[in-house]
Short mmCIF file of C-alpha atoms in Angstrom, two decimals:
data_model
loop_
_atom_site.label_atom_id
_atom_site.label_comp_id
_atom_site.label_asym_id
_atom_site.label_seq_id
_atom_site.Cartn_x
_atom_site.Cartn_y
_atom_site.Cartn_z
CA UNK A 19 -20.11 -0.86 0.15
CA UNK A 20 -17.93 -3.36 1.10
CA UNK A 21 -17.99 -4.69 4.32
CA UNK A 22 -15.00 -7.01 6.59
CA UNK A 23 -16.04 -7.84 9.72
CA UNK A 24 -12.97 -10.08 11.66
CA UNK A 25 -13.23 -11.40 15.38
CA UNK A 26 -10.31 -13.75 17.27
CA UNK A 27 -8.18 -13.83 14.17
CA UNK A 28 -4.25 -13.62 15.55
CA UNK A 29 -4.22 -10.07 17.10
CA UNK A 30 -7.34 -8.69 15.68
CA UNK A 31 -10.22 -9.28 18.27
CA UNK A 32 -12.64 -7.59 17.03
CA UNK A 33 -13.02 -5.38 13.56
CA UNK A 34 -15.61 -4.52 11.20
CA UNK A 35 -13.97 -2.34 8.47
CA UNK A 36 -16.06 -0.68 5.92
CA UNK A 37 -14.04 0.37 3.18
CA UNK A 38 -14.22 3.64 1.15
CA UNK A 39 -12.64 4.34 -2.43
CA UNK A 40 -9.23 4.74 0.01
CA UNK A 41 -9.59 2.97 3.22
CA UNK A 42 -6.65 3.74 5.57
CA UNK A 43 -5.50 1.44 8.02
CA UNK A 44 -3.27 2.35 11.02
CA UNK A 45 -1.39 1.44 14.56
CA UNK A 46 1.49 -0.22 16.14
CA UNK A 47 2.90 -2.87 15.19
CA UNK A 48 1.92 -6.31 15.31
CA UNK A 49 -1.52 -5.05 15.94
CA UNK A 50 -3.30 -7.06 12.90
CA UNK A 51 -3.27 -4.42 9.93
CA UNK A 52 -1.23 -7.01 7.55
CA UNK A 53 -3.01 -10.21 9.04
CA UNK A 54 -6.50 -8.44 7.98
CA UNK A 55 -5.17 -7.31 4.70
CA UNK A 56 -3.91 -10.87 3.87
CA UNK A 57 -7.43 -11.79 4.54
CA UNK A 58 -9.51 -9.44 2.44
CA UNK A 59 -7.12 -10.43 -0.71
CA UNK A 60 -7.62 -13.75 0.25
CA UNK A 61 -11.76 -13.31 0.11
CA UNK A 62 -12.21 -11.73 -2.75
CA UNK A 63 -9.14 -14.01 -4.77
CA UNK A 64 -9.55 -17.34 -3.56
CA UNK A 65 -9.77 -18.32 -6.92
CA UNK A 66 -6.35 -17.41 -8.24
CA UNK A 67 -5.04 -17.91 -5.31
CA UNK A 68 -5.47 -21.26 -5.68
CA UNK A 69 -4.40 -21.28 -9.26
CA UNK A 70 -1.42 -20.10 -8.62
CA UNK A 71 -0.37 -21.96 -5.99
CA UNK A 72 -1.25 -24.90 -8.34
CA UNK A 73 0.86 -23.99 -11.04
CA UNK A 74 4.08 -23.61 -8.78
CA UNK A 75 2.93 -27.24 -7.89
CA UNK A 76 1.73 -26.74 -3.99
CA UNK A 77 -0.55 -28.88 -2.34
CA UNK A 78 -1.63 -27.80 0.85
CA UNK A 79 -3.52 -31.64 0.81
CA UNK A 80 -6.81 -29.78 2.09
CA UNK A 81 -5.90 -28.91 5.38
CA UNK A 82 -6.38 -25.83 6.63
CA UNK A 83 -3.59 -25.60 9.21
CA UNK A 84 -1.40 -26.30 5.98
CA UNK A 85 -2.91 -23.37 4.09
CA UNK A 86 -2.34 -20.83 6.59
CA UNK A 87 1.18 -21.59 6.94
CA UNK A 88 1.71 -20.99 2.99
CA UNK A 89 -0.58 -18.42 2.44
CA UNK A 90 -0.14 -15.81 5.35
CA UNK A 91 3.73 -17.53 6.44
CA UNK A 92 5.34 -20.14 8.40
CA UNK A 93 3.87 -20.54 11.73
CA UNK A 94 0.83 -18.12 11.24
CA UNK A 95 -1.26 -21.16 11.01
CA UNK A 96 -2.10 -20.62 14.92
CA UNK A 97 -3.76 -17.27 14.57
CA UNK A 98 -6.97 -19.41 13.23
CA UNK A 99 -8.70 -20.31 16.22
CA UNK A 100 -11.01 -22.53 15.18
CA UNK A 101 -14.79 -21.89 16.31
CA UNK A 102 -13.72 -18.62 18.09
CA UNK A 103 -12.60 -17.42 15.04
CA UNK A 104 -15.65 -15.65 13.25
CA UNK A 105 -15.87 -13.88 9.69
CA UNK A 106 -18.19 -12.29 7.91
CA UNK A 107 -17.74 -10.50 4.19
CA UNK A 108 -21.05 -8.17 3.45
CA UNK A 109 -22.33 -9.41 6.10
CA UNK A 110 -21.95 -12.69 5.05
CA UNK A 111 -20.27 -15.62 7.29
CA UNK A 112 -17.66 -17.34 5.94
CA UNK A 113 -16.02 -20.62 7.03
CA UNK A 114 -12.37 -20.82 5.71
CA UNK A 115 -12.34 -24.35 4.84
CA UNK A 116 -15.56 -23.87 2.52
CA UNK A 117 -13.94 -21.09 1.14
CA UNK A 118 -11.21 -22.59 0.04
CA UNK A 119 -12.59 -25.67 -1.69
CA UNK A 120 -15.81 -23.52 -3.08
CA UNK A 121 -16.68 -24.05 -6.61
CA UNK A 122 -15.80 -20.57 -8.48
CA UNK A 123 -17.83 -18.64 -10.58
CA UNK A 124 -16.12 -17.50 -14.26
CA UNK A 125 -15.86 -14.06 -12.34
CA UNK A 126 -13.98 -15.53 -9.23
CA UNK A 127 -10.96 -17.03 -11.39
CA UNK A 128 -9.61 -13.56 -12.22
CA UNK A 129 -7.40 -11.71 -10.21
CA UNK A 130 -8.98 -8.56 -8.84
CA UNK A 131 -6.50 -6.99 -6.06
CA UNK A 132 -3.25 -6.03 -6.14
CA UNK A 133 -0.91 -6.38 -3.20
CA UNK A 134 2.01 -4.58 -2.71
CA UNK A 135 3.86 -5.57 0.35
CA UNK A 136 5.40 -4.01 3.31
CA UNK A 137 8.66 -6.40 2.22
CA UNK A 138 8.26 -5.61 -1.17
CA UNK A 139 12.29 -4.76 -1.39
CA UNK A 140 12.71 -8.64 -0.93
CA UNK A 141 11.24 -8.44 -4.52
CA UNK A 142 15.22 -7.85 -5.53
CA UNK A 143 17.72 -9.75 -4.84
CA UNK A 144 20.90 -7.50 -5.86
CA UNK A 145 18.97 -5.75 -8.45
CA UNK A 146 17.82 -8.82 -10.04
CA UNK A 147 14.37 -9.85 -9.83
CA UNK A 148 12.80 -12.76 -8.05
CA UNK A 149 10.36 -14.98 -9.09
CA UNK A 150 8.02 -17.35 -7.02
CA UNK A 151 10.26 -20.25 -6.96
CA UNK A 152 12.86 -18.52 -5.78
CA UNK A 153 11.06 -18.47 -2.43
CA UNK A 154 10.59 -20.75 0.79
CA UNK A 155 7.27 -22.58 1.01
CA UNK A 156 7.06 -20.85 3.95
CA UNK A 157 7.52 -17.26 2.49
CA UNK A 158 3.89 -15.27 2.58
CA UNK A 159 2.38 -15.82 -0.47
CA UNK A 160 1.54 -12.05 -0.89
CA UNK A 161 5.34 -11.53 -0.92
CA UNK A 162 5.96 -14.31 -3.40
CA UNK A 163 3.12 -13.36 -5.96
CA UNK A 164 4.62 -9.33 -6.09
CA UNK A 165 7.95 -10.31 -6.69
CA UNK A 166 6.26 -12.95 -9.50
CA UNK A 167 4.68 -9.79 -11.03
CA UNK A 168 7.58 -7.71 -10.75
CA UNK A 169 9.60 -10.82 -12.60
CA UNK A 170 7.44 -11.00 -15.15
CA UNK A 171 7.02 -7.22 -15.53
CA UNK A 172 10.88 -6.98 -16.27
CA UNK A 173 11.01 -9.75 -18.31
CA UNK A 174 8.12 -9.18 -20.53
CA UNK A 175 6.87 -5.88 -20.85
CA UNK A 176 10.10 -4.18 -20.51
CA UNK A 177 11.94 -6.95 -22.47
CA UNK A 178 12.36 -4.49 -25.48
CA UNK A 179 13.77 -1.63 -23.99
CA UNK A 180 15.94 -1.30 -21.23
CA UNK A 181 14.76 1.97 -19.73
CA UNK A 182 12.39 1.74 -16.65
CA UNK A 183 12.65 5.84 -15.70
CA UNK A 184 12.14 8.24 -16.62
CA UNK A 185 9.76 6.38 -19.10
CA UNK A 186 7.55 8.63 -21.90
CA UNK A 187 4.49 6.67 -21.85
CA UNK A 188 4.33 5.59 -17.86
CA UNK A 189 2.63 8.29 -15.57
CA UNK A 190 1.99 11.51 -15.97
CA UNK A 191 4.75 13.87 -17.31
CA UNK A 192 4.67 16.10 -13.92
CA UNK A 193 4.69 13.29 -11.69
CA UNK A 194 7.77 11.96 -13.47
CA UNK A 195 9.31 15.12 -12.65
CA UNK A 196 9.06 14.98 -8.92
CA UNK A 197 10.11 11.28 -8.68
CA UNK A 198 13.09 12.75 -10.24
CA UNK A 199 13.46 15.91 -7.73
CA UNK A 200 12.37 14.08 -4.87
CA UNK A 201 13.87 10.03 -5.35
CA UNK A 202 15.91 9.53 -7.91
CA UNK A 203 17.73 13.16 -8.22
CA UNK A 204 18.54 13.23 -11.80
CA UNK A 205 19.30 8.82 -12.17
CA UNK A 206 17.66 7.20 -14.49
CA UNK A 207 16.59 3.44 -13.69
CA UNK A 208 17.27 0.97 -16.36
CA UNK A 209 17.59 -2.29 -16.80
CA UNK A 210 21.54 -4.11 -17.49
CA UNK A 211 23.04 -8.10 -17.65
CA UNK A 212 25.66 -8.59 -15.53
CA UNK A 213 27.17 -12.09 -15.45
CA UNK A 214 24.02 -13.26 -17.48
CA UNK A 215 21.40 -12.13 -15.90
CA UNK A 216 19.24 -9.16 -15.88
CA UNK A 217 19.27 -6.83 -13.29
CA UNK A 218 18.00 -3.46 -12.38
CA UNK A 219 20.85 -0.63 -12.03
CA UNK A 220 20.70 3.26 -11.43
CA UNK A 221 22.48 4.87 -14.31
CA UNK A 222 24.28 7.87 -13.55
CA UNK A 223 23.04 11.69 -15.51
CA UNK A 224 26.90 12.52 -16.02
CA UNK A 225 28.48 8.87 -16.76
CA UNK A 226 27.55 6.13 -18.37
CA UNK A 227 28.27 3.75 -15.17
CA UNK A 228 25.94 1.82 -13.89
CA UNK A 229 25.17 2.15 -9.99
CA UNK A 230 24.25 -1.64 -8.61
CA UNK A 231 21.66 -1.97 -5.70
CA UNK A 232 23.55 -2.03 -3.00
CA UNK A 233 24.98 1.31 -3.50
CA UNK A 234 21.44 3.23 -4.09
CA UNK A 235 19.97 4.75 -1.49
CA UNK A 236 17.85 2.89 1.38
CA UNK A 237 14.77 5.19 0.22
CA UNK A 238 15.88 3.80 -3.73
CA UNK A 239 15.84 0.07 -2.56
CA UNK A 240 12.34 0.64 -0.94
CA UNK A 241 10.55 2.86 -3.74
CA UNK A 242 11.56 0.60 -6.99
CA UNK A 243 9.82 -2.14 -6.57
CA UNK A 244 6.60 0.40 -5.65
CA UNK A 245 6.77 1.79 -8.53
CA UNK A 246 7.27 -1.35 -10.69
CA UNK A 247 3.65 -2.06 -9.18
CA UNK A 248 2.56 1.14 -10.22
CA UNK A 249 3.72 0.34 -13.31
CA UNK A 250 1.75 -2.91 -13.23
CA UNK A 251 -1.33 -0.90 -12.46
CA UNK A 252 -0.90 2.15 -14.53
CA UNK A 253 -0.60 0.48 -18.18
CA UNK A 254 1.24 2.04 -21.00
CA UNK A 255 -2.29 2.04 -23.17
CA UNK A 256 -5.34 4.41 -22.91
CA UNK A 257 -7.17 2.16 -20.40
CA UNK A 258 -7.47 3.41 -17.20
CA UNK A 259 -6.50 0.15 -15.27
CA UNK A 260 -5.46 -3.38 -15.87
CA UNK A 261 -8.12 -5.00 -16.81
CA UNK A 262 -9.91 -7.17 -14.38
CA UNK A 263 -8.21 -5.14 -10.89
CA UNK A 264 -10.35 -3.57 -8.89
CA UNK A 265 -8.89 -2.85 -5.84
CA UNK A 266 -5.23 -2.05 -4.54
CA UNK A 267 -3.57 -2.76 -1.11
CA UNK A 268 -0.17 -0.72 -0.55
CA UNK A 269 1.30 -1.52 2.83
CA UNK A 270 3.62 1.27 4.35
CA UNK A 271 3.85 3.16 1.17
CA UNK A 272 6.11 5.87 2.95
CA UNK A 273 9.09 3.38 4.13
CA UNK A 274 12.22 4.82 3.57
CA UNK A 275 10.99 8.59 2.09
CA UNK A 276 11.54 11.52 3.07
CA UNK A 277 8.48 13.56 3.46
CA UNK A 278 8.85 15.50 0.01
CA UNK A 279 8.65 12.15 -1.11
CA UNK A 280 6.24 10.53 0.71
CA UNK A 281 3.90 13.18 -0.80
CA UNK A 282 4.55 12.27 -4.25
CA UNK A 283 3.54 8.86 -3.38
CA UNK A 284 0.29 10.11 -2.11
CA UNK A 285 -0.51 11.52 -5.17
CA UNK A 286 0.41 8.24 -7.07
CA UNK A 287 -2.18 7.02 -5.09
CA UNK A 288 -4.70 9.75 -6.10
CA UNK A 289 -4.14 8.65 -9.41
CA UNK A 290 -4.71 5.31 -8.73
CA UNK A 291 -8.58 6.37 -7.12
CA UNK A 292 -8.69 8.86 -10.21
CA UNK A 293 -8.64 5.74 -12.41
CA UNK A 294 -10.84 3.64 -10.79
CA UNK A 295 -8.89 1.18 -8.32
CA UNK A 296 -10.43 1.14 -4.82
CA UNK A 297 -7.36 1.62 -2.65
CA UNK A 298 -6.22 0.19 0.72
CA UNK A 299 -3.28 1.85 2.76
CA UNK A 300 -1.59 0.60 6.11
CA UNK A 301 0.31 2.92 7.40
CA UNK A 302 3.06 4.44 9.90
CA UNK A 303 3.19 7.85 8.62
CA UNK A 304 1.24 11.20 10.29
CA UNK A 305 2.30 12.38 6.58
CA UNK A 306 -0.55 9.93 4.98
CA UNK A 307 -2.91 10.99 7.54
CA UNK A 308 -2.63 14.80 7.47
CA UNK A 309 -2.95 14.15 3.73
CA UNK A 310 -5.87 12.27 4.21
CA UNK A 311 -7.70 14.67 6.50
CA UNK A 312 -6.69 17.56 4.20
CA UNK A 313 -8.90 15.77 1.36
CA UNK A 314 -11.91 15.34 4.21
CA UNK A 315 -11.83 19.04 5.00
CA UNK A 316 -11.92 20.46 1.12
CA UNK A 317 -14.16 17.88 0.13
CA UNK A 318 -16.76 19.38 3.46
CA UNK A 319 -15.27 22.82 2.69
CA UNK A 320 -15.62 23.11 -0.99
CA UNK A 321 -12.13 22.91 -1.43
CA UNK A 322 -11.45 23.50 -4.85
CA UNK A 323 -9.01 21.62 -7.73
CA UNK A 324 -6.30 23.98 -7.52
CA UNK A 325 -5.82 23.36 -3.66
CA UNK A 326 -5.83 19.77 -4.06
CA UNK A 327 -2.63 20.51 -5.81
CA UNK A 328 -1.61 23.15 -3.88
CA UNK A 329 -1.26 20.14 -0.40
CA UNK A 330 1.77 18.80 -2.70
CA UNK A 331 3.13 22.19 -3.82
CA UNK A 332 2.50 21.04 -7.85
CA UNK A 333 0.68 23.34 -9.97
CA UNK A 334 -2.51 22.24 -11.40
CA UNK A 335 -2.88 21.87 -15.13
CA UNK A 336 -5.30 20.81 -17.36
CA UNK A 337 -4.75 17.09 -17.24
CA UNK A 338 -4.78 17.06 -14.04
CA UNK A 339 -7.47 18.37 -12.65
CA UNK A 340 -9.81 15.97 -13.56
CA UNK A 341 -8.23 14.06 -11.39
CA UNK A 342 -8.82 16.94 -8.29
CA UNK A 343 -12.38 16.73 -9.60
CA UNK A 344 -12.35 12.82 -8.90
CA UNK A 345 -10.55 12.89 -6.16
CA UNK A 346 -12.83 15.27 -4.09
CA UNK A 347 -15.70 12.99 -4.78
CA UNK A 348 -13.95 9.92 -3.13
CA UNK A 349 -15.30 8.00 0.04
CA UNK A 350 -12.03 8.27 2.42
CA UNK A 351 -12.18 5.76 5.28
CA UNK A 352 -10.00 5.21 8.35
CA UNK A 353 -9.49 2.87 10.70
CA UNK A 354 -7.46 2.00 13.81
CA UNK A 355 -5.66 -1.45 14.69
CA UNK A 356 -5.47 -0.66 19.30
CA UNK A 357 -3.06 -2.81 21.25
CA UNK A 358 -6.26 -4.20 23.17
CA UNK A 359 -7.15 -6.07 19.48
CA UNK A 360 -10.36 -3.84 19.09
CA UNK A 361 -10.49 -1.86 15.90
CA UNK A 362 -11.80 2.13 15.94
CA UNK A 363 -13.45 3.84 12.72
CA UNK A 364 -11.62 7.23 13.30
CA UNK A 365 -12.72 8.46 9.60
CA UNK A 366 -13.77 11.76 10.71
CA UNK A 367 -10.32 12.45 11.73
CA UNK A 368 -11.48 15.59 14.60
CA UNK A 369 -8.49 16.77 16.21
CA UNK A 370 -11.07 18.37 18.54
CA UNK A 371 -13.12 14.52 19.77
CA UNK A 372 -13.38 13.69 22.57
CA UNK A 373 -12.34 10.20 21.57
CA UNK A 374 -8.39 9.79 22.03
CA UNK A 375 -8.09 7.34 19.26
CA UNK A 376 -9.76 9.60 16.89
CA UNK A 377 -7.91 13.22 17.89
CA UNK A 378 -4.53 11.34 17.94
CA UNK A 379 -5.48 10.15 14.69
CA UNK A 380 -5.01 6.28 16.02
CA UNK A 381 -1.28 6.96 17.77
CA UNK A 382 0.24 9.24 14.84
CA UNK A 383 -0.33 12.93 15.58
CA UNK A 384 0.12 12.57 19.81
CA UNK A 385 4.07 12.86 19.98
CA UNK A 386 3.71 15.90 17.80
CA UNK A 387 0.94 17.21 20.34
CA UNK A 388 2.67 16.34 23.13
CA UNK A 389 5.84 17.88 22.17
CA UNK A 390 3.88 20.96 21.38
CA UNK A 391 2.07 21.52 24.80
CA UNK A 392 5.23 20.68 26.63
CA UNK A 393 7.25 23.31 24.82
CA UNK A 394 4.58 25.75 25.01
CA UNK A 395 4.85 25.15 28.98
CA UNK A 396 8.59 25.78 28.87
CA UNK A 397 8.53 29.28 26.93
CA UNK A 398 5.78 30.38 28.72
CA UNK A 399 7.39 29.25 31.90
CA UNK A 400 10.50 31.03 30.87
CA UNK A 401 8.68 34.62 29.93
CA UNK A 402 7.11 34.47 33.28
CA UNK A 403 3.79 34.40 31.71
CA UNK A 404 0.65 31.94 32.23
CA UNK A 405 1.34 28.30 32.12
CA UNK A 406 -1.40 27.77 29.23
CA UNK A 407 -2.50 24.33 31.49
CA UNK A 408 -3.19 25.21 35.07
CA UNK A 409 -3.20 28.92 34.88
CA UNK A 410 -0.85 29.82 37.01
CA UNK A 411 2.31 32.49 37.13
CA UNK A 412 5.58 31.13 36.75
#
């Protein structure tokens, strides 16, 4: 089990996050979930981290103050506050400028987690890929190190052939299929030169004209560059995973989808547990949650491989339900990021506690419940019957 425990860091005041094979993180805005994120891929990749910013040929000169401001962004360097600032990694305490000068083990120089951003569509610029340099200093490096991958992804792996979806030998043949139903309604995605440079273009099913970024749809612009990171993590080969990635963060993995979609996401994330990747999720979306708390209940329940599949509507076949089988055997963990700066484990996700946080499901579910009671009030009010809340005729 891996343990983060964060106090006095920017808006986090307190958290100690135990993560599961999916940990879910969730609340307003500007409540931490990114800053703590930024962190935990910061712990466990120090070491190509620095390596990377290295080879771009950026010295931070060994001040700390410096190294916040290019690793989590320009002006975050004052959400360290010094000896207030306390954290501790399996229980562990860590001093951030030890950590970042500590002599690395072979196993420390590898990459092992994945980010994909919340401004992951910054990855494009027109279509056209971005690599690191073509950044501010100042630009989070998280931000800066996707689009890298994403660069390098187009112009290596995919150098040969121009089509990027639908694509034979990337994910499975039915989840192909609803990215096409549910995102890209019959386009393909492909790659084209336009004034000598390679770009990424829709192409139409009944032309041969190519559809530039700006003219896809704002649910297109955000879900490309996710699934060029699936694509990172879901290789073309028989191995399950790239090699040396262990874990995955995915922040708002629903911007810009429509809830059909958002659930094929969801299961792109199943996959991702199904093959091995811990997962981390921050997230905006009741969608996730319900999701989420769906997979509690069955696993409890003895929920069974068919009605894993039948949450998404897909019908279950042989290949995959192994991957129900996997997927009801996960650890699910969920956490939420209060205004106050105090972080909740809401993992049991009760409708019915007594805790707020937790039957709100940390902010997400409360409108709906809200809405509910009040028009319950109204038609009952209306009929003349029982006001279902204080009992009396109206």
């Amino acid at each position: 089990m891996t343990t983060l425990s964060v106090e006095n860091l920017g808006p986090v005041k307190s958290a100690k996050v135990e993560f599961g094979d999916l940990t879910v993180l969730v609340g307003p805005q500007a409540t931490g979930k990114s800053v703590f994120l930024q962190l935990f891929k910061l712990l466990i990749d120090v070491g190509p981290i620095r390596a990377e910013l290295r080879r771009f040929n950026i010295d931070w000169g060994g001040s700390l103050e410096n190294f916040m401001d290019l690793y989590f962004g320009e002006g975050m360097s004052g959400i360290f506050e010094g000896a207030r600032t306390a954290i501790a990694y399996d229980a562990s305490a860590i001093r951030l400028e030890e950590w970042l000068g500590k002599r690395l083990r072979a196993d420390e120089k590898k990459e092992r987690l994945f980010f994909i951003p919340a401004q992951r569509v910054l990855s494009l610029r027109e279509g056209a890929t971005r690599p690191f340099t073509d950044y501010r200093s100042g630009d989070p490096f998280v931000v800066r190190e996707f689009s890298e991958k994403l660069h390098y992804l187009v112009q290596s792996e995919f150098a040969q052939s121009p089509i990027l979806f639908p694509k034979r030998n990337r994910l499975k043949d039915q989840f192909r299929r609803l990215l096409d139903a549910n995102i890209f309604g019959g386009f393909g995605l492909r790659t084209d030169t336009a004034r000598f440079q390679k770009r990424l273009v829709l192409s139409s099913p009944t032309s041969n004209k190519a559809l530039p970024y700006l003219v896809w749809s704002a649910g297109q612009r955000e879900f490309v560059p996710l699934l060029m990171g699936l694509y990172w993590l879901i290789p073309p080969a028989r191995v399950p995973r790239r090699a040396g990635l262990e874990w995955v963060v995915i922040e708002e993995p629903e911007m810009g989808l429509h809830p059909k979609a958002i659930s094929v996401v969801m299961l792109l994330v199943l996959e991702l547990l199904h093959r091995g990747y811990r997962v981390c999720l921050s997230t905006h979306s009741p969608h996730v949650l319900d999701v989420v708390w769906a997979l509690q209940v069955m696993k409890g329940q003895g929920g069974s491989d068919k009605e894993v599949f039948d949450l998404f509507s897909v019908k279950a076949t042989p290949p995959t339900r192994k991957l129900a089988t996997d997927v009801l055997a996960k650890r699910y963990a969920v956490y939420y990021f209060q205004r106050d700066g105090k972080v909740a484990d809401i993992s049991q996700l009760d409708p019915g506690s007594e805790r707020a946080a937790e039957a709100g499901w940390g902010g997400l579910s409360e409108f709906s419940g809200n809405v509910g009671d009040i028009v319950a009030r109204v038609v009952a009010r209306a009929s003349g019957r029982t006001d279902p809340h204080d009992g009396t005729r109206r």
